[in-house]
JSON list of C-alpha atoms in Angstrom, two decimals:
[
{"chain": "G", "resi": 1, "resn": "MET", "atom": "CA", "xyz": [12.04, -23.28, -6.19]},
{"chain": "G", "resi": 2, "resn": "ARG", "atom": "CA", "xyz": [13.70, -22.42, -9.33]},
{"chain": "G", "resi": 3, "resn": "LEU", "atom": "CA", "xyz": [17.51, -21.25, -9.70]},
{"chain": "G", "resi": 4, "resn": "PHE", "atom": "CA", "xyz": [18.59, -19.06, -12.08]},
{"chain": "G", "resi": 5, "resn": "SER", "atom": "CA", "xyz": [22.45, -17.94, -13.02]},
{"chain": "G", "resi": 6, "resn": "SER", "atom": "CA", "xyz": [23.31, -14.43, -12.52]},
{"chain": "G", "resi": 7, "resn": "LEU", "atom": "CA", "xyz": [23.46, -14.73, -16.77]},
{"chain": "G", "resi": 8, "resn": "ASP", "atom": "CA", "xyz": [20.49, -15.56, -16.92]},
{"chain": "G", "resi": 9, "resn": "LEU", "atom": "CA", "xyz": [19.66, -13.08, -15.11]},
{"chain": "G", "resi": 10, "resn": "GLN", "atom": "CA", "xyz": [20.92, -10.88, -17.79]},
{"chain": "G", "resi": 11, "resn": "GLN", "atom": "CA", "xyz": [19.33, -12.55, -20.36]},
{"chain": "G", "resi": 12, "resn": "GLN", "atom": "CA", "xyz": [16.09, -14.15, -19.03]},
{"chain": "G", "resi": 13, "resn": "SER", "atom": "CA", "xyz": [15.04, -11.10, -16.56]},
{"chain": "G", "resi": 14, "resn": "GLY", "atom": "CA", "xyz": [11.14, -11.44, -17.51]},
{"chain": "G", "resi": 15, "resn": "GLU", "atom": "CA", "xyz": [11.20, -14.81, -17.60]},
{"chain": "G", "resi": 16, "resn": "ILE", "atom": "CA", "xyz": [12.59, -14.67, -14.11]},
{"chain": "G", "resi": 17, "resn": "GLN", "atom": "CA", "xyz": [10.24, -11.78, -12.76]},
{"chain": "G", "resi": 18, "resn": "ARG", "atom": "CA", "xyz": [7.35, -14.49, -14.04]},
{"chain": "G", "resi": 19, "resn": "ALA", "atom": "CA", "xyz": [8.60, -17.08, -12.15]},
{"chain": "G", "resi": 20, "resn": "ALA", "atom": "CA", "xyz": [9.77, -15.29, -8.76]},
{"chain": "G", "resi": 21, "resn": "ALA", "atom": "CA", "xyz": [5.74, -14.06, -8.97]},
{"chain": "G", "resi": 22, "resn": "GLN", "atom": "CA", "xyz": [4.67, -18.03, -8.07]},
{"chain": "G", "resi": 23, "resn": "ALA", "atom": "CA", "xyz": [7.81, -18.81, -5.93]},
{"chain": "G", "resi": 24, "resn": "PRO", "atom": "CA", "xyz": [10.33, -17.01, -4.58]},
{"chain": "G", "resi": 25, "resn": "VAL", "atom": "CA", "xyz": [13.43, -17.68, -7.04]},
{"chain": "G", "resi": 26, "resn": "VAL", "atom": "CA", "xyz": [17.39, -17.88, -6.84]},
{"chain": "G", "resi": 27, "resn": "ILE", "atom": "CA", "xyz": [20.10, -16.55, -8.37]},
{"chain": "G", "resi": 28, "resn": "THR", "atom": "CA", "xyz": [23.38, -18.23, -8.15]},
{"chain": "G", "resi": 29, "resn": "SER", "atom": "CA", "xyz": [27.13, -16.95, -9.24]},
{"chain": "G", "resi": 30, "resn": "HIS", "atom": "CA", "xyz": [29.79, -19.47, -10.29]},
{"chain": "G", "resi": 31, "resn": "GLY", "atom": "CA", "xyz": [27.11, -21.92, -8.94]},
{"chain": "G", "resi": 32, "resn": "LYS", "atom": "CA", "xyz": [26.80, -20.51, -5.25]},
{"chain": "G", "resi": 33, "resn": "PRO", "atom": "CA", "xyz": [23.02, -18.88, -4.44]},
{"chain": "G", "resi": 34, "resn": "ARG", "atom": "CA", "xyz": [24.08, -15.27, -4.09]},
{"chain": "G", "resi": 35, "resn": "ALA", "atom": "CA", "xyz": [20.24, -13.73, -4.31]},
{"chain": "G", "resi": 36, "resn": "VAL", "atom": "CA", "xyz": [16.41, -14.35, -3.79]},
{"chain": "G", "resi": 37, "resn": "VAL", "atom": "CA", "xyz": [14.17, -12.44, -6.13]},
{"chain": "G", "resi": 38, "resn": "MET", "atom": "CA", "xyz": [10.48, -12.63, -5.10]},
{"chain": "G", "resi": 39, "resn": "SER", "atom": "CA", "xyz": [7.35, -11.15, -5.74]},
{"chain": "G", "resi": 40, "resn": "VAL", "atom": "CA", "xyz": [6.34, -8.27, -3.68]},
{"chain": "G", "resi": 41, "resn": "GLU", "atom": "CA", "xyz": [3.33, -10.03, -2.09]},
{"chain": "G", "resi": 42, "resn": "GLU", "atom": "CA", "xyz": [5.76, -12.63, -0.75]},
{"chain": "G", "resi": 43, "resn": "PHE", "atom": "CA", "xyz": [8.07, -9.67, 0.82]},
{"chain": "G", "resi": 44, "resn": "ARG", "atom": "CA", "xyz": [5.63, -8.28, 3.01]},
{"chain": "G", "resi": 45, "resn": "ARG", "atom": "CA", "xyz": [3.78, -11.56, 4.08]},
{"chain": "G", "resi": 46, "resn": "LEU", "atom": "CA", "xyz": [7.73, -12.16, 5.54]},
{"chain": "G", "resi": 47, "resn": "LYS", "atom": "CA", "xyz": [8.40, -8.78, 6.99]},
{"chain": "G", "resi": 48, "resn": "THR", "atom": "CA", "xyz": [4.68, -9.21, 8.08]},
{"chain": "G", "resi": 49, "resn": "LEU", "atom": "CA", "xyz": [5.80, -12.39, 9.71]},
{"chain": "G", "resi": 50, "resn": "ALA", "atom": "CA", "xyz": [8.90, -11.22, 10.86]},
{"chain": "G", "resi": 51, "resn": "ARG", "atom": "CA", "xyz": [7.19, -8.32, 12.53]},
{"chain": "G", "resi": 52, "resn": "GLU", "atom": "CA", "xyz": [9.22, -5.86, 10.62]},
{"chain": "G", "resi": 53, "resn": "GLU", "atom": "CA", "xyz": [8.70, -2.44, 9.21]},
{"chain": "G", "resi": 54, "resn": "ILE", "atom": "CA", "xyz": [7.49, -2.73, 5.24]},
{"chain": "G", "resi": 55, "resn": "PRO", "atom": "CA", "xyz": [9.64, -0.65, 3.27]},
{"chain": "G", "resi": 56, "resn": "PHE", "atom": "CA", "xyz": [7.20, 2.37, 1.83]},
{"chain": "G", "resi": 57, "resn": "GLU", "atom": "CA", "xyz": [8.20, 1.63, -1.69]},
{"chain": "G", "resi": 58, "resn": "ALA", "atom": "CA", "xyz": [7.04, -2.05, -1.65]},
{"chain": "G", "resi": 59, "resn": "ILE", "atom": "CA", "xyz": [3.68, -0.91, -0.16]},
{"chain": "G", "resi": 60, "resn": "ALA", "atom": "CA", "xyz": [0.62, -0.90, -2.42]},
{"chain": "G", "resi": 61, "resn": "ARG", "atom": "CA", "xyz": [-0.10, 2.53, -3.45]},
{"chain": "G", "resi": 62, "resn": "GLN", "atom": "CA", "xyz": [-4.29, 2.90, -3.64]},
{"chain": "G", "resi": 63, "resn": "PRO", "atom": "CA", "xyz": [-5.40, 6.05, -6.20]},
{"chain": "G", "resi": 64, "resn": "THR", "atom": "CA", "xyz": [-6.16, 8.81, -3.97]},
{"chain": "G", "resi": 65, "resn": "VAL", "atom": "CA", "xyz": [-9.63, 9.56, -5.26]},
{"chain": "G", "resi": 66, "resn": "PHE", "atom": "CA", "xyz": [-10.72, 12.88, -3.69]},
{"chain": "G", "resi": 67, "resn": "GLY", "atom": "CA", "xyz": [-14.38, 14.59, -4.43]},
{"chain": "G", "resi": 68, "resn": "PRO", "atom": "CA", "xyz": [-17.70, 13.11, -3.94]},
{"chain": "G", "resi": 69, "resn": "GLU", "atom": "CA", "xyz": [-17.57, 8.84, -3.44]},
{"chain": "G", "resi": 70, "resn": "PRO", "atom": "CA", "xyz": [-20.60, 7.17, -3.05]},
{"chain": "G", "resi": 71, "resn": "ASP", "atom": "CA", "xyz": [-19.89, 6.90, 1.03]},
{"chain": "G", "resi": 72, "resn": "ASP", "atom": "CA", "xyz": [-19.46, 10.35, 1.19]},
{"chain": "G", "resi": 73, "resn": "VAL", "atom": "CA", "xyz": [-22.57, 10.81, 3.41]},
{"chain": "G", "resi": 74, "resn": "LEU", "atom": "CA", "xyz": [-21.61, 14.50, 4.40]},
{"chain": "G", "resi": 75, "resn": "GLY", "atom": "CA", "xyz": [-20.19, 16.13, 1.31]},
{"chain": "G", "resi": 76, "resn": "TYR", "atom": "CA", "xyz": [-17.36, 17.98, 3.63]},
{"chain": "G", "resi": 77, "resn": "PRO", "atom": "CA", "xyz": [-14.90, 20.47, 0.96]},
{"chain": "G", "resi": 78, "resn": "GLU", "atom": "CA", "xyz": [-12.41, 17.58, 0.66]},
{"chain": "G", "resi": 79, "resn": "HIS", "atom": "CA", "xyz": [-10.08, 19.88, -2.26]},
{"chain": "G", "resi": 80, "resn": "ASP", "atom": "CA", "xyz": [-9.26, 21.86, 1.20]},
{"chain": "G", "resi": 81, "resn": "PRO", "atom": "CA", "xyz": [-8.46, 18.90, 4.05]},
{"chain": "G", "resi": 82, "resn": "VAL", "atom": "CA", "xyz": [-7.96, 21.99, 6.83]},
{"chain": "G", "resi": 83, "resn": "GLU", "atom": "CA", "xyz": [-11.92, 23.22, 5.68]},
{"chain": "G", "resi": 84, "resn": "ALA", "atom": "CA", "xyz": [-13.06, 20.00, 5.64]},
{"chain": "G", "resi": 85, "resn": "VAL", "atom": "CA", "xyz": [-11.64, 18.80, 9.44]},
{"chain": "G", "resi": 86, "resn": "HIS", "atom": "CA", "xyz": [-13.10, 22.51, 10.79]},
{"chain": "G", "resi": 87, "resn": "HIS", "atom": "CA", "xyz": [-16.97, 21.27, 9.60]},
{"chain": "G", "resi": 88, "resn": "MET", "atom": "CA", "xyz": [-16.44, 17.93, 10.78]},
{"chain": "G", "resi": 89, "resn": "ALA", "atom": "CA", "xyz": [-15.16, 19.51, 14.37]},
{"chain": "G", "resi": 90, "resn": "LYS", "atom": "CA", "xyz": [-18.18, 22.36, 14.33]},
{"chain": "G", "resi": 91, "resn": "ASP", "atom": "CA", "xyz": [-20.89, 19.71, 13.57]},
{"chain": "G", "resi": 92, "resn": "ALA", "atom": "CA", "xyz": [-19.35, 17.13, 16.06]},
{"chain": "G", "resi": 93, "resn": "ALA", "atom": "CA", "xyz": [-18.76, 19.96, 18.61]},
{"chain": "G", "resi": 94, "resn": "ALA", "atom": "CA", "xyz": [-23.07, 20.89, 17.91]},
{"chain": "G", "resi": 95, "resn": "GLY", "atom": "CA", "xyz": [-23.71, 16.97, 18.43]},
{"chain": "G", "resi": 96, "resn": "ILE", "atom": "CA", "xyz": [-25.14, 17.46, 15.00]},
{"chain": "G", "resi": 97, "resn": "ASN", "atom": "CA", "xyz": [-25.24, 13.84, 13.04]},
{"chain": "G", "resi": 98, "resn": "GLN", "atom": "CA", "xyz": [-22.37, 12.40, 14.98]},
{"chain": "G", "resi": 99, "resn": "ASP", "atom": "CA", "xyz": [-22.42, 8.71, 13.71]},
{"chain": "G", "resi": 100, "resn": "LEU", "atom": "CA", "xyz": [-22.36, 10.17, 10.44]},
{"chain": "G", "resi": 101, "resn": "VAL", "atom": "CA", "xyz": [-19.60, 12.55, 10.93]},
{"chain": "G", "resi": 102, "resn": "ARG", "atom": "CA", "xyz": [-17.42, 9.83, 12.94]},
{"chain": "G", "resi": 103, "resn": "ARG", "atom": "CA", "xyz": [-17.70, 7.96, 9.79]},
{"chain": "G", "resi": 104, "resn": "GLU", "atom": "CA", "xyz": [-17.08, 10.67, 7.68]},
{"chain": "G", "resi": 105, "resn": "ALA", "atom": "CA", "xyz": [-14.16, 11.61, 9.75]},
{"chain": "G", "resi": 106, "resn": "ASP", "atom": "CA", "xyz": [-13.15, 7.65, 9.15]},
{"chain": "G", "resi": 107, "resn": "ARG", "atom": "CA", "xyz": [-13.78, 7.60, 5.21]},
{"chain": "G", "resi": 108, "resn": "PHE", "atom": "CA", "xyz": [-11.49, 10.91, 5.23]},
{"chain": "G", "resi": 109, "resn": "ALA", "atom": "CA", "xyz": [-8.64, 10.21, 6.87]},
{"chain": "G", "resi": 110, "resn": "LYS", "atom": "CA", "xyz": [-8.04, 7.03, 4.84]},
{"chain": "G", "resi": 111, "resn": "HIS", "atom": "CA", "xyz": [-7.07, 9.61, 2.47]},
{"chain": "G", "resi": 112, "resn": "PHE", "atom": "CA", "xyz": [-4.09, 10.58, 4.60]},
{"chain": "G", "resi": 113, "resn": "VAL", "atom": "CA", "xyz": [-3.33, 7.43, 6.65]},
{"chain": "G", "resi": 114, "resn": "GLN", "atom": "CA", "xyz": [-2.37, 4.73, 3.77]},
{"chain": "G", "resi": 115, "resn": "GLY", "atom": "CA", "xyz": [1.36, 6.65, 3.12]},
{"chain": "G", "resi": 116, "resn": "ALA", "atom": "CA", "xyz": [2.13, 6.86, 5.88]},
{"chain": "G", "resi": 117, "resn": "LYS", "atom": "CA", "xyz": [1.79, 2.92, 7.01]}
]
């Protein structure tokens, strides 16, 4: 674990960020440890181990892609979530392609669940 002073933090922020990407870094003030800088991955790992909620700002965000994808098996209208869910429910109730509807619903739900974790 590397140590940097608070003056180093002001003058070498890039170097400290690079070091923190490898392992947590201790920032000292007047020779005493005052803060720890670590990668977001390490922060999330520690929060998960402690069974604590990960702040939304620390969650890796995936781009949301709407429209046909290779695994878009039924082609529901994703530009209108209400209409898409209506089509899925109608097909499921009618017994049409139930396995495919379930797979499509799971894929579609991922677009809306990512930010809610």
